[in-house]
mmCIF file of C-alpha atoms in Angstrom:
data_model
loop_
_atom_site.group_PDB
_atom_site.id
_atom_site.type_symbol
_atom_site.label_atom_id
_atom_site.label_comp_id
_atom_site.label_asym_id
_atom_site.label_seq_id
_atom_site.Cartn_x
_atom_site.Cartn_y
_atom_site.Cartn_z
ATOM 1 C CA MET U 298 86.622 55.409 73.154
ATOM 2 C CA SER U 299 88.530 57.247 70.387
ATOM 3 C CA SER U 300 86.843 57.928 67.072
ATOM 4 C CA GLU U 301 88.249 59.286 63.806
ATOM 5 C CA THR U 302 86.716 59.938 60.396
ATOM 6 C CA TYR U 303 88.502 59.182 57.134
ATOM 7 C CA LYS U 304 87.882 59.279 53.394
ATOM 8 C CA SER U 305 88.806 56.412 51.105
ATOM 9 C CA PHE U 306 87.224 54.645 48.114
ATOM 10 C CA ASP U 307 84.934 57.684 47.838
ATOM 11 C CA LEU U 308 83.425 56.735 51.221
ATOM 12 C CA ILE U 309 83.332 58.658 54.478
ATOM 13 C CA ILE U 310 84.521 56.102 57.033
ATOM 14 C CA ARG U 311 84.212 56.411 60.790
ATOM 15 C CA SER U 312 86.402 54.154 62.907
ATOM 16 C CA ASP U 313 85.981 53.702 66.654
ATOM 17 C CA GLU U 314 89.157 52.513 68.426
ATOM 18 C CA LEU U 315 91.244 51.567 65.348
ATOM 19 C CA ASN U 316 93.549 54.210 63.863
ATOM 20 C CA LEU U 317 93.286 53.725 60.079
ATOM 21 C CA LYS U 318 96.631 55.379 59.396
ATOM 22 C CA TYR U 319 96.709 54.482 55.701
ATOM 23 C CA PHE U 320 93.553 56.527 55.034
ATOM 24 C CA GLU U 321 93.308 60.290 54.724
ATOM 25 C CA LYS U 322 91.548 61.938 57.658
ATOM 26 C CA TYR U 323 88.298 63.701 56.871
ATOM 27 C CA TYR U 324 87.120 66.856 58.623
ATOM 28 C CA GLY U 325 83.792 67.497 56.894
ATOM 29 C CA SER U 326 80.316 66.657 58.209
ATOM 30 C CA ASP U 327 79.549 64.145 60.953
ATOM 31 C CA ASN U 328 77.734 61.861 58.481
ATOM 32 C CA TYR U 329 79.469 58.695 57.317
ATOM 33 C CA ASP U 330 78.946 55.847 54.824
ATOM 34 C CA LEU U 331 80.754 53.112 56.740
ATOM 35 C CA LEU U 332 81.204 52.517 60.464
ATOM 36 C CA ILE U 333 83.990 50.320 61.836
ATOM 37 C CA LYS U 334 83.763 49.403 65.515
ATOM 38 C CA GLU U 335 84.653 46.789 68.111
ATOM 39 C CA ASP U 336 82.054 44.188 69.120
ATOM 40 C CA ASN U 337 82.970 42.141 72.187
ATOM 41 C CA ASN U 338 79.976 39.874 71.577
ATOM 42 C CA LEU U 339 81.621 38.402 68.474
ATOM 43 C CA ASP U 340 82.976 35.081 69.736
ATOM 44 C CA PHE U 341 85.860 33.820 67.577
ATOM 45 C CA LYS U 342 85.776 30.259 68.977
ATOM 46 C CA CYS U 343 82.022 29.955 68.513
ATOM 47 C CA PHE U 344 82.072 31.038 64.866
ATOM 48 C CA TRP U 345 85.241 29.021 64.157
ATOM 49 C CA SER U 346 83.450 25.822 65.183
ATOM 50 C CA LYS U 347 80.344 26.769 63.149
ATOM 51 C CA SER U 348 82.443 27.403 60.045
ATOM 52 C CA ASN U 349 84.208 23.995 60.231
ATOM 53 C CA CYS U 350 87.497 25.876 60.522
ATOM 54 C CA SER U 351 86.892 27.847 57.314
ATOM 55 C CA ASP U 352 87.841 31.540 57.226
ATOM 56 C CA LEU U 353 84.490 32.646 55.828
ATOM 57 C CA LEU U 354 80.921 32.202 56.972
ATOM 58 C CA ILE U 355 77.734 33.645 55.461
ATOM 59 C CA THR U 356 75.044 34.342 58.060
ATOM 60 C CA GLU U 357 71.715 36.191 58.133
ATOM 61 C CA GLU U 358 73.465 38.943 60.076
ATOM 62 C CA GLY U 359 76.256 39.439 57.522
ATOM 63 C CA VAL U 360 79.510 37.953 56.258
ATOM 64 C CA ILE U 361 81.861 36.614 58.944
ATOM 65 C CA VAL U 362 85.623 36.609 58.277
ATOM 66 C CA LEU U 363 87.810 34.615 60.660
ATOM 67 C CA ILE U 364 91.573 35.171 60.782
ATOM 68 C CA LYS U 365 93.205 32.514 62.913
ATOM 69 C CA ASP U 366 95.187 33.936 65.849
ATOM 70 C CA VAL U 367 94.116 37.472 64.876
ATOM 71 C CA GLY U 368 90.380 38.041 65.109
ATOM 72 C CA ILE U 369 86.852 37.947 63.787
ATOM 73 C CA PHE U 370 85.140 40.504 61.530
ATOM 74 C CA ARG U 371 81.499 40.899 60.527
ATOM 75 C CA ILE U 372 80.552 42.886 57.395
ATOM 76 C CA ILE U 373 76.937 44.027 57.029
ATOM 77 C CA GLU U 374 75.558 45.446 53.743
ATOM 78 C CA GLY U 375 78.708 47.443 53.027
ATOM 79 C CA LYS U 376 77.764 49.858 55.815
ATOM 80 C CA LEU U 377 79.081 48.296 59.018
ATOM 81 C CA ILE U 378 82.228 46.361 59.944
ATOM 82 C CA THR U 379 82.536 45.059 63.484
ATOM 83 C CA TRP U 380 85.539 43.238 64.902
ATOM 84 C CA ASN U 381 86.892 41.456 67.953
ATOM 85 C CA LYS U 382 90.378 40.156 68.761
ATOM 86 C CA ALA U 383 91.058 36.433 68.901
ATOM 87 C CA ASN U 384 93.163 37.016 72.028
ATOM 88 C CA ASN U 385 94.764 39.805 74.047
ATOM 89 C CA ASN U 386 98.125 39.454 72.262
ATOM 90 C CA VAL U 387 96.700 40.715 68.961
ATOM 91 C CA THR U 388 97.889 44.238 68.097
ATOM 92 C CA GLU U 389 96.056 47.045 66.347
ATOM 93 C CA ASP U 390 98.400 46.636 63.353
ATOM 94 C CA ASP U 391 97.483 42.945 63.105
ATOM 95 C CA LEU U 392 93.802 43.856 62.861
ATOM 96 C CA ILE U 393 94.397 46.656 60.353
ATOM 97 C CA THR U 394 96.463 44.400 58.066
ATOM 98 C CA PHE U 395 93.472 42.127 57.475
ATOM 99 C CA LEU U 396 90.818 44.812 57.777
ATOM 100 C CA LEU U 397 92.290 46.701 54.823
ATOM 101 C CA GLY U 398 92.469 43.531 52.711
ATOM 102 C CA SER U 399 89.921 40.741 52.726
ATOM 103 C CA VAL U 400 87.461 42.455 55.055
ATOM 104 C CA LEU U 401 87.284 45.776 53.243
ATOM 105 C CA SER U 402 87.080 44.014 49.853
ATOM 106 C CA ILE U 403 83.863 42.288 50.937
ATOM 107 C CA CYS U 404 82.449 45.615 52.081
ATOM 108 C CA LEU U 405 83.239 47.226 48.704
ATOM 109 C CA ILE U 406 81.739 44.269 46.828
ATOM 110 C CA GLN U 407 78.575 44.575 48.902
ATOM 111 C CA ARG U 408 78.397 48.214 47.798
ATOM 112 C CA GLY U 409 78.340 47.145 44.137
ATOM 113 C CA LEU U 410 81.910 48.041 43.167
ATOM 114 C CA LEU U 411 84.130 45.996 40.873
ATOM 115 C CA VAL U 412 87.087 45.038 43.098
ATOM 116 C CA LEU U 413 90.367 43.793 41.617
ATOM 117 C CA HIS U 414 93.486 42.435 43.295
ATOM 118 C CA ALA U 415 95.788 44.994 41.713
ATOM 119 C CA ASN U 416 97.256 48.432 42.102
ATOM 120 C CA ALA U 417 96.458 51.599 40.179
ATOM 121 C CA LEU U 418 98.339 54.794 39.431
ATOM 122 C CA GLU U 419 97.530 58.153 37.827
ATOM 123 C CA LYS U 420 99.493 60.663 35.778
ATOM 124 C CA ASP U 421 98.219 63.681 33.861
ATOM 125 C CA GLY U 422 94.617 62.597 34.334
ATOM 126 C CA LYS U 423 95.010 59.067 32.985
ATOM 127 C CA SER U 424 95.184 55.861 35.002
ATOM 128 C CA ILE U 425 96.736 52.445 34.656
ATOM 129 C CA ILE U 426 95.643 49.317 36.500
ATOM 130 C CA CYS U 427 98.343 46.717 37.164
ATOM 131 C CA LEU U 428 97.200 43.129 37.653
ATOM 132 C CA GLY U 429 99.529 40.278 38.549
ATOM 133 C CA GLU U 430 100.225 37.348 40.805
ATOM 134 C CA SER U 431 101.969 37.861 44.134
ATOM 135 C CA GLY U 432 105.669 38.343 43.448
ATOM 136 C CA SER U 433 105.185 39.522 39.862
ATOM 137 C CA GLY U 434 106.507 42.985 40.710
ATOM 138 C CA LYS U 435 103.330 45.102 40.937
ATOM 139 C CA SER U 436 104.398 46.961 44.080
ATOM 140 C CA THR U 437 107.987 47.397 42.879
ATOM 141 C CA LEU U 438 106.677 48.777 39.600
ATOM 142 C CA ALA U 439 104.397 51.186 41.479
ATOM 143 C CA CYS U 440 107.345 52.416 43.534
ATOM 144 C CA ILE U 441 109.409 53.014 40.374
ATOM 145 C CA LEU U 442 106.550 54.787 38.610
ATOM 146 C CA MET U 443 106.065 57.146 41.562
ATOM 147 C CA GLN U 444 109.697 58.183 41.071
ATOM 148 C CA GLN U 445 108.751 59.045 37.484
ATOM 149 C CA GLY U 446 105.829 61.315 38.268
ATOM 150 C CA TRP U 447 102.960 58.866 38.728
ATOM 151 C CA ASN U 448 100.601 59.106 41.710
ATOM 152 C CA LEU U 449 99.290 56.112 43.637
ATOM 153 C CA LEU U 450 95.520 55.618 43.408
ATOM 154 C CA ALA U 451 95.284 52.319 45.283
ATOM 155 C CA ASP U 452 97.396 49.350 46.283
ATOM 156 C CA ASP U 453 96.212 45.757 46.661
ATOM 157 C CA LEU U 454 92.497 46.662 46.415
ATOM 158 C CA VAL U 455 91.412 48.530 43.290
ATOM 159 C CA ALA U 456 87.733 49.523 43.374
ATOM 160 C CA ILE U 457 85.997 50.680 40.187
ATOM 161 C CA ASN U 458 82.545 52.267 40.158
ATOM 162 C CA ASP U 459 79.768 51.901 37.579
ATOM 163 C CA GLN U 460 81.105 54.907 35.652
ATOM 164 C CA ASP U 461 84.488 53.138 35.303
ATOM 165 C CA PHE U 462 86.357 55.468 37.635
ATOM 166 C CA VAL U 463 89.114 54.060 39.857
ATOM 167 C CA LEU U 464 88.485 55.261 43.412
ATOM 168 C CA PRO U 465 91.439 56.442 45.537
ATOM 169 C CA GLY U 466 92.035 53.701 48.075
ATOM 170 C CA VAL U 467 94.620 52.517 50.591
ATOM 171 C CA SER U 468 97.740 54.711 50.573
ATOM 172 C CA ARG U 469 100.578 52.288 51.146
ATOM 173 C CA ILE U 470 103.134 50.197 49.263
ATOM 174 C CA LYS U 471 104.618 47.016 50.727
ATOM 175 C CA LEU U 472 107.935 45.652 49.491
ATOM 176 C CA TRP U 473 110.143 42.701 50.388
ATOM 177 C CA ALA U 474 113.561 43.461 51.822
ATOM 178 C CA ASN U 475 115.418 42.376 48.676
ATOM 179 C CA SER U 476 113.395 44.782 46.494
ATOM 180 C CA LEU U 477 114.031 47.634 48.929
ATOM 181 C CA LYS U 478 117.743 46.896 48.793
ATOM 182 C CA GLU U 479 117.767 47.076 44.993
ATOM 183 C CA LEU U 480 115.925 50.405 45.163
ATOM 184 C CA ASP U 481 118.498 51.631 47.704
ATOM 185 C CA ILE U 482 115.899 52.065 50.449
ATOM 186 C CA GLN U 483 117.126 51.234 53.948
ATOM 187 C CA THR U 484 114.872 49.024 56.081
ATOM 188 C CA THR U 485 116.336 50.169 59.430
ATOM 189 C CA ASN U 486 113.471 52.454 60.452
ATOM 190 C CA LEU U 487 110.712 50.969 58.316
ATOM 191 C CA GLU U 488 107.561 49.400 59.701
ATOM 192 C CA LYS U 489 107.144 45.688 59.015
ATOM 193 C CA VAL U 490 103.876 44.458 57.533
ATOM 194 C CA ARG U 491 103.902 41.690 60.133
ATOM 195 C CA PRO U 492 106.647 40.941 62.679
ATOM 196 C CA SER U 493 107.327 37.456 61.312
ATOM 197 C CA ILE U 494 108.079 38.402 57.667
ATOM 198 C CA GLU U 495 110.699 40.574 55.940
ATOM 199 C CA LYS U 496 108.178 42.776 54.164
ATOM 200 C CA TYR U 497 107.977 46.497 54.871
ATOM 201 C CA HIS U 498 105.842 49.571 54.283
ATOM 202 C CA ILE U 499 107.823 52.072 52.243
ATOM 203 C CA PRO U 500 108.206 55.507 53.916
ATOM 204 C CA ARG U 501 105.096 57.683 53.708
ATOM 205 C CA GLN U 502 107.175 60.597 52.422
ATOM 206 C CA MET U 503 107.933 58.522 49.302
ATOM 207 C CA LEU U 504 104.248 58.066 48.502
ATOM 208 C CA LYS U 505 102.846 60.336 45.816
ATOM 209 C CA LYS U 506 99.081 60.018 46.094
ATOM 210 C CA ALA U 507 96.139 60.755 43.824
ATOM 211 C CA ASN U 508 93.167 62.144 45.726
ATOM 212 C CA LYS U 509 90.398 62.116 43.113
ATOM 213 C CA PRO U 510 88.702 59.291 41.156
ATOM 214 C CA VAL U 511 90.252 58.807 37.717
ATOM 215 C CA LYS U 512 88.698 57.174 34.660
ATOM 216 C CA VAL U 513 90.167 53.803 33.696
ATOM 217 C CA ASN U 514 92.554 54.129 30.755
ATOM 218 C CA ILE U 515 94.471 50.889 30.318
ATOM 219 C CA ILE U 516 95.038 47.569 32.119
ATOM 220 C CA TYR U 517 98.392 45.818 32.348
ATOM 221 C CA LEU U 518 98.993 42.233 33.371
ATOM 222 C CA ILE U 519 102.406 42.282 35.059
ATOM 223 C CA GLU U 520 104.602 39.238 34.471
ATOM 224 C CA ARG U 521 108.138 38.389 35.543
ATOM 225 C CA ASP U 522 110.000 35.118 35.098
ATOM 226 C CA PRO U 523 112.550 34.702 37.927
ATOM 227 C CA ASN U 524 114.548 32.268 35.781
ATOM 228 C CA SER U 525 114.726 34.485 32.701
ATOM 229 C CA THR U 526 117.962 36.135 31.591
ATOM 230 C CA ASP U 527 116.146 38.525 29.259
ATOM 231 C CA ASP U 528 116.985 42.087 30.339
ATOM 232 C CA LYS U 529 114.410 43.697 28.062
ATOM 233 C CA LEU U 530 111.004 45.005 29.080
ATOM 234 C CA HIS U 531 108.253 43.747 26.769
ATOM 235 C CA ILE U 532 104.710 45.016 26.141
ATOM 236 C CA LYS U 533 102.237 42.844 24.245
ATOM 237 C CA ASP U 534 98.699 43.777 23.199
ATOM 238 C CA ILE U 535 95.959 41.244 23.946
ATOM 239 C CA LYS U 536 93.530 41.409 21.048
ATOM 240 C CA ASP U 537 91.407 38.378 21.929
ATOM 241 C CA GLN U 538 88.458 39.693 23.962
ATOM 242 C CA LYS U 539 87.761 36.335 25.552
ATOM 243 C CA LEU U 540 91.350 36.138 26.797
ATOM 244 C CA SER U 541 91.127 39.725 28.093
ATOM 245 C CA TYR U 542 87.983 38.818 30.002
ATOM 246 C CA LEU U 543 89.574 35.712 31.523
ATOM 247 C CA LEU U 544 92.707 37.584 32.592
ATOM 248 C CA ILE U 545 90.689 40.259 34.380
ATOM 249 C CA ARG U 546 88.388 37.667 35.937
ATOM 250 C CA GLU U 547 91.392 35.814 37.380
ATOM 251 C CA HIS U 548 92.296 38.951 39.315
ATOM 252 C CA ILE U 549 88.954 39.708 40.908
ATOM 253 C CA TYR U 550 89.537 40.046 44.636
ATOM 254 C CA LYS U 551 88.340 36.814 46.292
ATOM 255 C CA PRO U 552 86.504 35.446 43.191
ATOM 256 C CA PHE U 553 84.809 32.658 45.188
ATOM 257 C CA LEU U 554 82.847 35.364 46.993
ATOM 258 C CA MET U 555 80.895 36.121 43.838
ATOM 259 C CA LYS U 556 79.239 32.708 43.971
ATOM 260 C CA ILE U 557 78.690 32.732 47.729
ATOM 261 C CA LEU U 558 77.133 36.206 47.635
ATOM 262 C CA GLY U 559 75.041 35.423 44.546
ATOM 263 C CA LEU U 560 76.808 38.058 42.435
ATOM 264 C CA GLU U 561 78.244 35.901 39.620
ATOM 265 C CA SER U 562 75.775 37.119 37.005
ATOM 266 C CA GLU U 563 76.202 40.776 37.972
ATOM 267 C CA TYR U 564 80.000 40.524 37.921
ATOM 268 C CA PHE U 565 79.943 38.703 34.569
ATOM 269 C CA LYS U 566 78.056 41.658 33.061
ATOM 270 C CA LYS U 567 80.444 44.176 34.640
ATOM 271 C CA LEU U 568 83.550 42.387 33.383
ATOM 272 C CA THR U 569 82.162 41.756 29.905
ATOM 273 C CA LYS U 570 81.392 45.455 29.458
ATOM 274 C CA PHE U 571 84.665 46.493 31.066
ATOM 275 C CA GLN U 572 87.018 44.417 28.911
ATOM 276 C CA LYS U 573 85.273 45.466 25.693
ATOM 277 C CA ILE U 574 86.050 49.128 26.376
ATOM 278 C CA TYR U 575 89.545 49.169 27.876
ATOM 279 C CA PRO U 576 92.690 47.687 26.315
ATOM 280 C CA VAL U 577 94.502 44.913 28.159
ATOM 281 C CA LYS U 578 98.247 44.451 27.660
ATOM 282 C CA ILE U 579 100.921 42.165 29.070
ATOM 283 C CA LEU U 580 103.875 44.014 30.611
ATOM 284 C CA LYS U 581 106.783 41.634 31.081
ATOM 285 C CA LEU U 582 109.398 42.995 33.460
ATOM 286 C CA PRO U 583 113.096 42.093 33.559
ATOM 287 C CA ASN U 584 114.337 40.690 36.864
ATOM 288 C CA ASN U 585 116.831 43.502 37.359
ATOM 289 C CA ILE U 586 115.005 46.400 39.010
ATOM 290 C CA LEU U 587 117.495 49.035 37.831
ATOM 291 C CA LYS U 588 117.052 47.920 34.219
ATOM 292 C CA THR U 589 113.298 48.074 34.696
ATOM 293 C CA LEU U 590 113.654 51.633 35.965
ATOM 294 C CA LYS U 591 115.809 52.771 33.025
ATOM 295 C CA GLN U 592 113.542 51.216 30.379
ATOM 296 C CA LEU U 593 110.315 52.516 31.911
ATOM 297 C CA ASP U 594 111.741 56.002 31.763
ATOM 298 C CA SER U 595 111.723 55.817 27.943
ATOM 299 C CA ILE U 596 108.318 54.106 27.522
ATOM 300 C CA ASN U 597 104.998 55.908 27.345
ATOM 301 C CA LEU U 598 102.631 53.785 29.429
#
């Protein structure tokens, strides 16, 4: 059995069997905060029938996440993640794709962190958090900003501690083939996110990473209208605190989990405090990536 230790989200993580290649390896003490290991006793079919074909099940032994045709994961108190493949055709990359998304988000929530579906970047000691629906351009924007001196704090999962610091997370950016083409990045030797879709991990040498927690500075809601002919980039302040709260709440990672885990009240307090302190703005991107790049170069985010 192979075992490696990593550091991410300010946690020392030990993984048996799975190579968590998007985390930085850690060579400090043998102690760890989170253990990830295989558990052959986790029976996908058994839990699938108990869950009435739902992908989530709350049990006395922890939260069960079921990914059809991939595997089963159990998360216990933010300290242990166990997994088992749904069948022998499932690859390590298949498991890691879901482990570093839904599964890890539950673990971070269990540890009391505010977890947003977003990405975050750092430059000169200040951070920006970019919220937005899938396809709004968050990852493309992150890729452009890294070309302009910003460092990636986290992609997809943004975890914020009680002191309002963004914790360095997963070091990867995923882009669709058409976005890569516009950025003049060849897909020939790039790793696909999953074999069946035309979405790729950008080359690791292009990633500029932040390695220390950074205090939250500003939050942007990224918008892009695919039918718009407006070539201008627009930034709009949101002055209504209730609207700011609602916009952030809409981008909590897996918001239904708050109710299931009995954390609604706690998260309400976190978000209320959070949105009162940090400005929220709408950043509307043009559809043309090159025009986005040129205009961002002259704007002080």
